[in-house]
Coordinates of C-alpha atoms in Angstrom, one line a residue:
Q24 CA 18.9 -36.5 -22.5
V25 CA 21.7 -34.3 -21.2
R26 CA 24.1 -32.9 -23.7
M27 CA 27.0 -30.5 -23.1
V28 CA 28.9 -29.0 -26.0
E29 CA 32.2 -27.1 -25.6
S30 CA 33.5 -24.6 -28.1
G31 CA 36.1 -21.8 -28.3
G32 CA 39.3 -23.9 -28.2
G33 CA 42.1 -23.2 -30.7
V34 CA 45.7 -22.4 -31.2
V35 CA 47.1 -19.3 -29.5
Q36 CA 50.5 -17.8 -28.7
A37 CA 51.8 -17.7 -25.2
G38 CA 50.4 -14.6 -23.4
G39 CA 47.2 -14.7 -25.4
S40 CA 43.6 -15.3 -24.4
L41 CA 40.7 -17.6 -25.2
R42 CA 37.2 -18.0 -24.0
L43 CA 35.7 -21.4 -23.8
S44 CA 32.0 -22.0 -23.8
C45 CA 29.9 -24.9 -22.8
T46 CA 26.3 -24.9 -23.8
A47 CA 24.1 -27.4 -22.0
S48 CA 20.8 -29.0 -22.9
G49 CA 18.7 -31.4 -20.8
L50 CA 19.9 -29.7 -17.6
T51 CA 20.0 -26.1 -16.3
V52 CA 23.5 -24.8 -15.4
D53 CA 22.1 -22.9 -12.4
A54 CA 20.9 -26.1 -10.8
Y55 CA 24.3 -27.9 -10.8
A56 CA 27.8 -27.4 -9.7
M57 CA 29.7 -26.7 -12.9
G58 CA 33.3 -27.2 -13.7
W59 CA 36.1 -27.3 -16.2
F60 CA 38.7 -30.0 -16.3
R61 CA 41.7 -30.5 -18.6
Q62 CA 43.8 -33.4 -19.7
A63 CA 47.2 -33.1 -21.5
P64 CA 48.7 -36.0 -23.4
G65 CA 50.3 -38.5 -21.0
K66 CA 48.9 -36.7 -17.9
E67 CA 46.0 -37.3 -15.6
R68 CA 42.8 -35.2 -15.9
E69 CA 42.9 -32.3 -13.5
G70 CA 40.3 -29.9 -12.2
V71 CA 40.8 -26.4 -13.4
S72 CA 37.9 -24.3 -12.1
S73 CA 34.4 -24.9 -10.6
L74 CA 31.4 -22.9 -9.8
S75 CA 28.8 -23.7 -7.1
W76 CA 25.2 -24.3 -8.1
N77 CA 24.1 -20.9 -6.7
G78 CA 26.9 -19.1 -8.5
V79 CA 28.3 -17.7 -5.3
S80 CA 31.5 -19.7 -4.8
T81 CA 34.3 -20.6 -7.2
Y82 CA 37.4 -22.7 -7.0
S83 CA 40.5 -22.4 -9.2
A84 CA 43.5 -24.6 -9.3
D85 CA 46.7 -22.8 -8.2
S86 CA 48.1 -23.2 -11.7
V87 CA 45.4 -21.0 -13.2
K88 CA 44.5 -18.7 -10.3
G89 CA 44.6 -15.1 -11.3
R90 CA 44.6 -16.0 -15.0
F91 CA 41.4 -18.1 -15.6
T92 CA 37.8 -17.0 -14.7
I93 CA 34.8 -19.3 -14.6
S94 CA 31.3 -17.8 -15.1
R95 CA 27.9 -18.7 -16.5
D96 CA 25.0 -17.1 -18.3
N97 CA 21.8 -18.6 -17.0
A98 CA 19.7 -17.2 -19.8
K99 CA 21.9 -18.9 -22.4
N100 CA 22.4 -22.0 -20.2
T101 CA 26.1 -21.7 -20.9
L102 CA 29.2 -22.0 -18.8
Y103 CA 32.4 -20.1 -19.7
L104 CA 36.1 -20.2 -18.9
Q105 CA 37.9 -17.0 -19.7
M106 CA 41.6 -17.8 -20.0
N107 CA 44.2 -15.0 -20.0
S108 CA 48.0 -15.0 -20.0
L109 CA 48.0 -18.4 -21.5
K110 CA 51.1 -20.5 -21.1
P111 CA 52.4 -23.5 -23.1
E112 CA 51.7 -25.7 -20.1
D113 CA 48.0 -24.9 -20.4
T114 CA 47.9 -27.0 -23.6
A115 CA 45.3 -29.7 -23.1
M116 CA 41.8 -30.9 -24.0
Y117 CA 39.4 -29.0 -21.9
Y118 CA 36.1 -30.5 -20.7
C119 CA 33.1 -29.0 -19.0
A120 CA 31.2 -31.0 -16.5
A121 CA 28.1 -30.8 -14.3
G122 CA 27.5 -32.4 -10.9
R123 CA 25.8 -32.2 -7.6
S124 CA 28.8 -31.4 -5.4
F125 CA 31.0 -28.3 -5.1
R126 CA 34.1 -28.4 -3.1
G127 CA 35.7 -25.1 -2.4
Y128 CA 39.2 -26.7 -1.9
G129 CA 39.4 -28.9 -4.9
M130 CA 37.7 -30.8 -7.7
R131 CA 37.1 -34.6 -8.0
S132 CA 36.0 -36.1 -11.3
D133 CA 33.6 -38.4 -9.6
D134 CA 31.6 -35.5 -8.3
F135 CA 30.5 -34.7 -11.8
S136 CA 28.0 -36.8 -13.7
Y137 CA 27.7 -35.1 -17.0
W138 CA 30.5 -34.3 -19.4
G139 CA 31.1 -32.6 -22.7
Q140 CA 33.2 -34.1 -25.5
G141 CA 36.0 -31.6 -25.0
T142 CA 37.7 -28.8 -26.9
Q143 CA 41.4 -28.6 -27.7
V144 CA 43.5 -25.7 -26.5
T145 CA 47.0 -25.4 -27.8
V146 CA 49.4 -22.7 -26.6
S147 CA 52.5 -22.1 -28.7
P148 CA 55.7 -20.7 -27.1

């Protein structure tokens, strides 16, 4: 049974940093394309950043490029999202996901089969 558990969310002031973690069980993060999505109230879910299964390629949405970094620790079977220079518009529920397809130009929810339950990030002005 696959389980993915996010942690690291919280409340932070604008300009601050957070690191999200996603620990997986039932799958190995180095065998899947991994990604982070977010969804703010009243908005559609959007892809934030993704990592190819071999760890060589990454994708980041324009809105977070240069501020967020995706990475993984194979030994801990954990995916990370380092978020710096946070802005109020980054406020959302963040979800990690695993799938079989990596697209270097974007992210599609239906490329990902396994999802975590989410962790809330709130950035105050």
